[in-house]
Amino acid sequence: DQQVKQNSPSLSVQEGRISILNCDYTNSMFDYFLWYKKYPAEGPTFLISISSIKDKNEDGRFTVFLNKSAKHLSLHIVPSQPGDSAVYFCAASVPGAGSYQLTFGKGTKLSVIP
Amino acid sequence: GAGVSQSPSNKVTEKGKDVELRCDPISGHTALYWYRQRLGQGLEFLIYFQGNSAPDKSGLPSDRFSAERTGESVSTLTIQRTQQEDSAVYLCASSRRRRGTGTNTGELFFGEGSRLTVL
């Protein structure tokens, strides 16, 4: 039972345009959401996060939007650059337990075409 | 070192053998996690260590899997009697502090992973 779903395994975008990566979740207890980026042969690296008390968080070219009623979040990258080509993982955690035990989606491979 | 270090980077083993994977977290990071990523899948939580507290083993898939960590240092993940379905990239991550104890983005710092192939 996948609690975090990234339904698009891949996405291709032209350089300079907007990339929109989507993520849906089923567990209403999730209260913290993160995006990680992963290059081949490297570990995932943290990109941006959002708490459930917010609906938007922005960091430079990256913005994450959270729609709690729809249990949906999205990552917008604008403008997209070739160096953004990577696999993007959506992750979520529940309160309690004192840890950031994250539940990850399967990832979306973004290709930014020069 | 500056980042999370894992060894070996690649391990090929025969079915039924035991393997041990090692993780050196970032110095000062009290929390340590093991995840695995099987082909075409997302990252799957295995186990979490926080300081000297009892580890959260809820993600371990079977009793063939075990992990140890001494204090806030090195951790080893052991897989006994490996099976082909154990083939995956095993990722270790560490973080600075527990959730809820001050500002923390929830950022986990991952190592490059240990790719295990069971023939």
PDB file of C-alpha atoms in Angstrom:
ATOM      1  CA  ASP A   1       0.000   0.000   0.000  1.00  0.00           C
ATOM      2  CA  GLN A   2       1.783   3.083  -1.245  1.00  0.00           C
ATOM      3  CA  GLN A   3       1.156   6.022   1.024  1.00  0.00           C
ATOM      4  CA  VAL A   4       3.155   8.440  -1.132  1.00  0.00           C
ATOM      5  CA  LYS A   5       2.582   8.266  -4.854  1.00  0.00           C
ATOM      6  CA  GLN A   6       4.419   9.875  -7.707  1.00  0.00           C
ATOM      7  CA  ASN A   7       2.386   8.801 -10.684  1.00  0.00           C
ATOM      8  CA  SER A   8       4.682  10.168 -13.359  1.00  0.00           C
ATOM      9  CA  PRO A   9       7.858   8.095 -13.602  1.00  0.00           C
ATOM     10  CA  SER A  10       9.422  10.606 -15.984  1.00  0.00           C
ATOM     11  CA  LEU A  11       9.068  14.168 -17.239  1.00  0.00           C
ATOM     12  CA  SER A  12      10.835  16.070 -20.024  1.00  0.00           C
ATOM     13  CA  VAL A  13      10.949  19.850 -20.067  1.00  0.00           C
ATOM     14  CA  GLN A  14      12.656  22.402 -22.252  1.00  0.00           C
ATOM     15  CA  GLU A  15      15.357  24.512 -20.638  1.00  0.00           C
ATOM     16  CA  GLY A  16      13.937  27.779 -19.338  1.00  0.00           C
ATOM     17  CA  ARG A  17      10.399  26.438 -18.976  1.00  0.00           C
ATOM     18  CA  ILE A  18       8.635  25.415 -15.798  1.00  0.00           C
ATOM     19  CA  SER A  19       8.919  21.871 -14.419  1.00  0.00           C
ATOM     20  CA  ILE A  20       6.024  20.657 -12.292  1.00  0.00           C
ATOM     21  CA  LEU A  21       6.458  17.447 -10.354  1.00  0.00           C
ATOM     22  CA  ASN A  22       3.426  16.028  -8.596  1.00  0.00           C
ATOM     23  CA  CYS A  23       2.956  13.920  -5.514  1.00  0.00           C
ATOM     24  CA  ASP A  24      -0.163  12.475  -3.868  1.00  0.00           C
ATOM     25  CA  TYR A  25      -0.467  10.938  -0.435  1.00  0.00           C
ATOM     26  CA  THR A  26      -3.066   8.873   1.340  1.00  0.00           C
ATOM     27  CA  ASN A  27      -2.094   9.116   5.013  1.00  0.00           C
ATOM     28  CA  SER A  28      -3.883  12.101   6.544  1.00  0.00           C
ATOM     29  CA  MET A  29      -1.510  11.913   9.505  1.00  0.00           C
ATOM     30  CA  PHE A  30       1.401  13.168   7.413  1.00  0.00           C
ATOM     31  CA  ASP A  31       2.286  16.660   8.581  1.00  0.00           C
ATOM     32  CA  TYR A  32       5.657  17.325   7.015  1.00  0.00           C
ATOM     33  CA  PHE A  33       6.664  16.939   3.402  1.00  0.00           C
ATOM     34  CA  LEU A  34      10.012  17.057   1.682  1.00  0.00           C
ATOM     35  CA  TRP A  35      11.496  16.842  -1.791  1.00  0.00           C
ATOM     36  CA  TYR A  36      14.820  15.174  -2.428  1.00  0.00           C
ATOM     37  CA  LYS A  37      16.871  15.173  -5.609  1.00  0.00           C
ATOM     38  CA  LYS A  38      19.044  12.256  -6.657  1.00  0.00           C
ATOM     39  CA  TYR A  39      21.747  12.129  -9.303  1.00  0.00           C
ATOM     40  CA  PRO A  40      22.971   8.731 -10.574  1.00  0.00           C
ATOM     41  CA  ALA A  41      25.388   6.958  -8.233  1.00  0.00           C
ATOM     42  CA  GLU A  42      24.816   9.553  -5.522  1.00  0.00           C
ATOM     43  CA  GLY A  43      22.656   9.603  -2.429  1.00  0.00           C
ATOM     44  CA  PRO A  44      19.521  11.747  -2.390  1.00  0.00           C
ATOM     45  CA  THR A  45      20.009  15.359  -1.324  1.00  0.00           C
ATOM     46  CA  PHE A  46      17.447  17.507   0.418  1.00  0.00           C
ATOM     47  CA  LEU A  47      15.844  20.165  -1.736  1.00  0.00           C
ATOM     48  CA  ILE A  48      12.923  21.813   0.010  1.00  0.00           C
ATOM     49  CA  SER A  49      10.305  21.046   2.631  1.00  0.00           C
ATOM     50  CA  ILE A  50       6.908  22.234   3.781  1.00  0.00           C
ATOM     51  CA  SER A  51       4.955  21.875   6.984  1.00  0.00           C
ATOM     52  CA  SER A  52       1.247  21.107   6.875  1.00  0.00           C
ATOM     53  CA  ILE A  53       0.501  24.475   8.454  1.00  0.00           C
ATOM     54  CA  LYS A  54       1.614  26.146   5.241  1.00  0.00           C
ATOM     55  CA  ASP A  55       0.436  25.866   1.670  1.00  0.00           C
ATOM     56  CA  LYS A  56       3.513  27.238  -0.049  1.00  0.00           C
ATOM     57  CA  ASN A  57       7.243  27.379   0.514  1.00  0.00           C
ATOM     58  CA  GLU A  58       9.667  29.016  -1.854  1.00  0.00           C
ATOM     59  CA  ASP A  59      13.430  28.774  -2.141  1.00  0.00           C
ATOM     60  CA  GLY A  60      14.956  30.414  -5.173  1.00  0.00           C
ATOM     61  CA  ARG A  61      13.828  28.607  -8.317  1.00  0.00           C
ATOM     62  CA  PHE A  62      12.054  25.944  -6.278  1.00  0.00           C
ATOM     63  CA  THR A  63       8.534  26.257  -4.856  1.00  0.00           C
ATOM     64  CA  VAL A  64       6.528  23.560  -3.139  1.00  0.00           C
ATOM     65  CA  PHE A  65       2.746  23.818  -2.959  1.00  0.00           C
ATOM     66  CA  LEU A  66       0.631  21.800  -0.548  1.00  0.00           C
ATOM     67  CA  ASN A  67      -3.093  21.166  -0.967  1.00  0.00           C
ATOM     68  CA  LYS A  68      -4.135  19.328   2.193  1.00  0.00           C
ATOM     69  CA  SER A  69      -7.746  18.835   1.192  1.00  0.00           C
ATOM     70  CA  ALA A  70      -6.629  17.079  -1.980  1.00  0.00           C
ATOM     71  CA  LYS A  71      -3.679  15.365  -0.252  1.00  0.00           C
ATOM     72  CA  HIS A  72      -1.516  16.670  -3.041  1.00  0.00           C
ATOM     73  CA  LEU A  73       1.739  18.503  -3.279  1.00  0.00           C
ATOM     74  CA  SER A  74       3.769  19.726  -6.180  1.00  0.00           C
ATOM     75  CA  LEU A  75       7.264  20.993  -6.808  1.00  0.00           C
ATOM     76  CA  HIS A  76       7.713  23.798  -9.305  1.00  0.00           C
ATOM     77  CA  ILE A  77      11.096  24.560 -10.793  1.00  0.00           C
ATOM     78  CA  VAL A  78      11.328  27.750 -12.783  1.00  0.00           C
ATOM     79  CA  PRO A  79      13.239  28.340 -14.895  1.00  0.00           C
ATOM     80  CA  SER A  80      14.375  24.761 -15.434  1.00  0.00           C
ATOM     81  CA  GLN A  81      18.058  24.202 -16.101  1.00  0.00           C
ATOM     82  CA  PRO A  82      19.902  21.176 -17.539  1.00  0.00           C
ATOM     83  CA  GLY A  83      21.577  20.652 -14.147  1.00  0.00           C
ATOM     84  CA  ASP A  84      18.136  20.026 -12.688  1.00  0.00           C
ATOM     85  CA  SER A  85      17.989  16.728 -14.578  1.00  0.00           C
ATOM     86  CA  ALA A  86      17.742  14.122 -11.817  1.00  0.00           C
ATOM     87  CA  VAL A  87      15.270  11.855 -10.054  1.00  0.00           C
ATOM     88  CA  TYR A  88      13.032  13.751  -7.644  1.00  0.00           C
ATOM     89  CA  PHE A  89      11.570  11.979  -4.635  1.00  0.00           C
ATOM     90  CA  CYS A  90       8.625  13.212  -2.634  1.00  0.00           C
ATOM     91  CA  ALA A  91       8.686  12.213   1.054  1.00  0.00           C
ATOM     92  CA  ALA A  92       6.416  12.627   4.058  1.00  0.00           C
ATOM     93  CA  SER A  93       6.518  12.046   7.781  1.00  0.00           C
ATOM     94  CA  VAL A  94       4.063  11.734  10.648  1.00  0.00           C
ATOM     95  CA  PRO A  95       4.353  13.466  14.023  1.00  0.00           C
ATOM     96  CA  GLY A  96       5.538  11.603  17.057  1.00  0.00           C
ATOM     97  CA  ALA A  97       8.244   8.972  17.461  1.00  0.00           C
ATOM     98  CA  GLY A  98      10.750  11.810  17.586  1.00  0.00           C
ATOM     99  CA  SER A  99      12.194  10.866  14.265  1.00  0.00           C
ATOM    100  CA  TYR A 100      12.017  11.905  10.686  1.00  0.00           C
ATOM    101  CA  GLN A 101      11.107   8.464   9.484  1.00  0.00           C
ATOM    102  CA  LEU A 102      10.241   9.393   5.954  1.00  0.00           C
ATOM    103  CA  THR A 103       7.930   7.594   3.558  1.00  0.00           C
ATOM    104  CA  PHE A 104       9.152   8.105   0.017  1.00  0.00           C
ATOM    105  CA  GLY A 105       7.472   7.963  -3.353  1.00  0.00           C
ATOM    106  CA  LYS A 106       9.013   6.038  -6.231  1.00  0.00           C
ATOM    107  CA  GLY A 107      10.468   9.148  -7.791  1.00  0.00           C
ATOM    108  CA  THR A 108      10.062  11.097 -11.014  1.00  0.00           C
ATOM    109  CA  LYS A 109      12.945  11.343 -13.441  1.00  0.00           C
ATOM    110  CA  LEU A 110      13.203  14.882 -14.754  1.00  0.00           C
ATOM    111  CA  SER A 111      15.061  15.557 -17.986  1.00  0.00           C
ATOM    112  CA  VAL A 112      15.686  19.184 -18.868  1.00  0.00           C
ATOM    113  CA  ILE A 113      16.477  19.516 -22.545  1.00  0.00           C
ATOM    114  CA  PRO A 114      18.929  22.259 -23.527  1.00  0.00           C
TER     115      PRO A 114
ATOM    116  CA  GLY B   1      34.642  13.242   6.957  1.00  0.00           C
ATOM    117  CA  ALA B   2      32.381  15.904   5.570  1.00  0.00           C
ATOM    118  CA  GLY B   3      29.575  13.599   4.524  1.00  0.00           C
ATOM    119  CA  VAL B   4      27.994  10.243   5.259  1.00  0.00           C
ATOM    120  CA  SER B   5      30.354   7.487   4.206  1.00  0.00           C
ATOM    121  CA  GLN B   6      29.231   3.996   3.266  1.00  0.00           C
ATOM    122  CA  SER B   7      31.166   0.862   2.448  1.00  0.00           C
ATOM    123  CA  PRO B   8      31.404  -1.183   0.384  1.00  0.00           C
ATOM    124  CA  SER B   9      30.048   0.807  -2.539  1.00  0.00           C
ATOM    125  CA  ASN B  10      29.343  -2.406  -4.411  1.00  0.00           C
ATOM    126  CA  LYS B  11      28.914  -5.942  -3.148  1.00  0.00           C
ATOM    127  CA  VAL B  12      28.143  -9.050  -5.172  1.00  0.00           C
ATOM    128  CA  THR B  13      27.386 -12.143  -3.166  1.00  0.00           C
ATOM    129  CA  GLU B  14      25.935 -15.586  -3.598  1.00  0.00           C
ATOM    130  CA  LYS B  15      22.537 -16.503  -2.292  1.00  0.00           C
ATOM    131  CA  GLY B  16      22.746 -17.786   1.262  1.00  0.00           C
ATOM    132  CA  LYS B  17      25.847 -15.808   2.251  1.00  0.00           C
ATOM    133  CA  ASP B  18      25.880 -13.160   4.983  1.00  0.00           C
ATOM    134  CA  VAL B  19      26.792  -9.554   4.180  1.00  0.00           C
ATOM    135  CA  GLU B  20      27.692  -6.606   6.337  1.00  0.00           C
ATOM    136  CA  LEU B  21      27.310  -3.001   5.258  1.00  0.00           C
ATOM    137  CA  ARG B  22      28.918  -0.116   7.084  1.00  0.00           C
ATOM    138  CA  CYS B  23      27.892   3.510   7.589  1.00  0.00           C
ATOM    139  CA  ASP B  24      29.910   6.391   9.026  1.00  0.00           C
ATOM    140  CA  PRO B  25      27.511   9.253   9.793  1.00  0.00           C
ATOM    141  CA  ILE B  26      28.369  12.919   9.826  1.00  0.00           C
ATOM    142  CA  SER B  27      30.157  13.789  13.049  1.00  0.00           C
ATOM    143  CA  GLY B  28      27.747  15.197  15.610  1.00  0.00           C
ATOM    144  CA  HIS B  29      24.641  13.762  13.978  1.00  0.00           C
ATOM    145  CA  THR B  30      22.672  11.939  16.616  1.00  0.00           C
ATOM    146  CA  ALA B  31      20.134  10.279  14.337  1.00  0.00           C
ATOM    147  CA  LEU B  32      21.006   7.544  11.844  1.00  0.00           C
ATOM    148  CA  TYR B  33      18.710   5.838   9.362  1.00  0.00           C
ATOM    149  CA  TRP B  34      18.982   2.895   6.998  1.00  0.00           C
ATOM    150  CA  TYR B  35      16.866   2.825   3.861  1.00  0.00           C
ATOM    151  CA  ARG B  36      16.948   0.601   0.799  1.00  0.00           C
ATOM    152  CA  GLN B  37      15.912   1.178  -2.770  1.00  0.00           C
ATOM    153  CA  ARG B  38      15.052  -1.802  -4.903  1.00  0.00           C
ATOM    154  CA  LEU B  39      14.945  -1.444  -8.661  1.00  0.00           C
ATOM    155  CA  GLY B  40      12.064   0.732  -9.765  1.00  0.00           C
ATOM    156  CA  GLN B  41      10.950   1.393  -6.210  1.00  0.00           C
ATOM    157  CA  GLY B  42      11.080   4.298  -3.814  1.00  0.00           C
ATOM    158  CA  LEU B  43      13.221   4.446  -0.725  1.00  0.00           C
ATOM    159  CA  GLU B  44      12.053   1.972   1.891  1.00  0.00           C
ATOM    160  CA  PHE B  45      12.685   2.702   5.575  1.00  0.00           C
ATOM    161  CA  LEU B  46      14.495  -0.061   7.452  1.00  0.00           C
ATOM    162  CA  ILE B  47      15.708   1.126  10.854  1.00  0.00           C
ATOM    163  CA  TYR B  48      16.359   4.309  12.861  1.00  0.00           C
ATOM    164  CA  PHE B  49      18.844   4.995  15.669  1.00  0.00           C
ATOM    165  CA  GLN B  50      18.681   8.029  17.966  1.00  0.00           C
ATOM    166  CA  GLY B  51      21.502   8.394  20.466  1.00  0.00           C
ATOM    167  CA  ASN B  52      21.344   5.664  23.093  1.00  0.00           C
ATOM    168  CA  SER B  53      17.604   5.092  22.731  1.00  0.00           C
ATOM    169  CA  ALA B  54      16.246   1.744  21.588  1.00  0.00           C
ATOM    170  CA  PRO B  55      16.266   1.667  17.784  1.00  0.00           C
ATOM    171  CA  ASP B  56      13.082   1.750  15.730  1.00  0.00           C
ATOM    172  CA  LYS B  57      13.274  -1.533  13.834  1.00  0.00           C
ATOM    173  CA  SER B  58       9.790  -1.379  12.397  1.00  0.00           C
ATOM    174  CA  GLY B  59      10.982  -1.334   8.789  1.00  0.00           C
ATOM    175  CA  LEU B  60      13.198  -4.387   8.838  1.00  0.00           C
ATOM    176  CA  PRO B  61      11.659  -6.836   6.346  1.00  0.00           C
ATOM    177  CA  SER B  62      12.634 -10.065   8.130  1.00  0.00           C
ATOM    178  CA  ASP B  63      14.672 -11.432  11.016  1.00  0.00           C
ATOM    179  CA  ARG B  64      17.539 -11.981   8.587  1.00  0.00           C
ATOM    180  CA  PHE B  65      18.132  -8.234   8.826  1.00  0.00           C
ATOM    181  CA  SER B  66      19.780  -6.635  11.834  1.00  0.00           C
ATOM    182  CA  ALA B  67      21.667  -3.438  12.550  1.00  0.00           C
ATOM    183  CA  GLU B  68      23.841  -2.093  15.279  1.00  0.00           C
ATOM    184  CA  ARG B  69      25.149   1.297  16.222  1.00  0.00           C
ATOM    185  CA  THR B  70      27.550   2.104  19.011  1.00  0.00           C
ATOM    186  CA  GLY B  71      26.695   5.439  20.591  1.00  0.00           C
ATOM    187  CA  GLU B  72      26.534   8.134  17.938  1.00  0.00           C
ATOM    188  CA  SER B  73      29.112   6.608  15.628  1.00  0.00           C
ATOM    189  CA  VAL B  74      29.404   3.877  13.050  1.00  0.00           C
ATOM    190  CA  SER B  75      26.506   1.606  12.196  1.00  0.00           C
ATOM    191  CA  THR B  76      26.528  -1.790  10.525  1.00  0.00           C
ATOM    192  CA  LEU B  77      23.624  -3.421   8.715  1.00  0.00           C
ATOM    193  CA  THR B  78      23.856  -7.205   8.534  1.00  0.00           C
ATOM    194  CA  ILE B  79      21.855  -9.389   6.206  1.00  0.00           C
ATOM    195  CA  GLN B  80      22.053 -13.100   6.946  1.00  0.00           C
ATOM    196  CA  ARG B  81      21.400 -15.856   4.414  1.00  0.00           C
ATOM    197  CA  THR B  82      20.914 -13.370   1.603  1.00  0.00           C
ATOM    198  CA  GLN B  83      18.162 -13.897  -0.937  1.00  0.00           C
ATOM    199  CA  GLN B  84      17.873 -12.524  -4.454  1.00  0.00           C
ATOM    200  CA  GLU B  85      15.103 -10.169  -3.365  1.00  0.00           C
ATOM    201  CA  ASP B  86      17.609  -8.500  -1.023  1.00  0.00           C
ATOM    202  CA  SER B  87      19.337  -7.028  -4.079  1.00  0.00           C
ATOM    203  CA  ALA B  88      19.052  -3.254  -3.708  1.00  0.00           C
ATOM    204  CA  VAL B  89      20.940  -0.083  -2.958  1.00  0.00           C
ATOM    205  CA  TYR B  90      21.195   0.284   0.807  1.00  0.00           C
ATOM    206  CA  LEU B  91      21.306   3.924   1.827  1.00  0.00           C
ATOM    207  CA  CYS B  92      22.383   5.301   5.165  1.00  0.00           C
ATOM    208  CA  ALA B  93      21.402   8.786   6.306  1.00  0.00           C
ATOM    209  CA  SER B  94      22.057  10.900   9.367  1.00  0.00           C
ATOM    210  CA  SER B  95      20.543  14.047  10.795  1.00  0.00           C
ATOM    211  CA  ARG B  96      21.395  16.552  13.473  1.00  0.00           C
ATOM    212  CA  ARG B  97      18.707  16.194  16.026  1.00  0.00           C
ATOM    213  CA  ARG B  98      15.373  14.722  16.852  1.00  0.00           C
ATOM    214  CA  ARG B  99      12.226  16.110  15.386  1.00  0.00           C
ATOM    215  CA  GLY B 100      10.574  18.722  17.550  1.00  0.00           C
ATOM    216  CA  THR B 101      13.713  19.811  19.367  1.00  0.00           C
ATOM    217  CA  GLY B 102      14.304  23.144  17.743  1.00  0.00           C
ATOM    218  CA  THR B 103      14.524  24.288  14.203  1.00  0.00           C
ATOM    219  CA  ASN B 104      15.199  21.386  11.921  1.00  0.00           C
ATOM    220  CA  THR B 105      14.188  21.102   8.322  1.00  0.00           C
ATOM    221  CA  GLY B 106      13.914  17.336   8.628  1.00  0.00           C
ATOM    222  CA  GLU B 107      16.834  17.118   6.318  1.00  0.00           C
ATOM    223  CA  LEU B 108      18.475  13.752   6.136  1.00  0.00           C
ATOM    224  CA  PHE B 109      21.996  13.630   4.752  1.00  0.00           C
ATOM    225  CA  PHE B 110      22.403  10.503   2.692  1.00  0.00           C
ATOM    226  CA  GLY B 111      25.495   8.538   1.790  1.00  0.00           C
ATOM    227  CA  GLU B 112      26.085   7.287  -1.730  1.00  0.00           C
ATOM    228  CA  GLY B 113      24.740   3.882  -0.867  1.00  0.00           C
ATOM    229  CA  SER B 114      25.956   0.305  -1.002  1.00  0.00           C
ATOM    230  CA  ARG B 115      24.734  -1.584  -4.050  1.00  0.00           C
ATOM    231  CA  LEU B 116      24.091  -5.207  -3.121  1.00  0.00           C
ATOM    232  CA  THR B 117      23.629  -7.848  -5.792  1.00  0.00           C
ATOM    233  CA  VAL B 118      22.662 -11.335  -4.707  1.00  0.00           C
ATOM    234  CA  LEU B 119      23.215 -13.929  -7.415  1.00  0.00           C
TER     235      LEU B 119
END
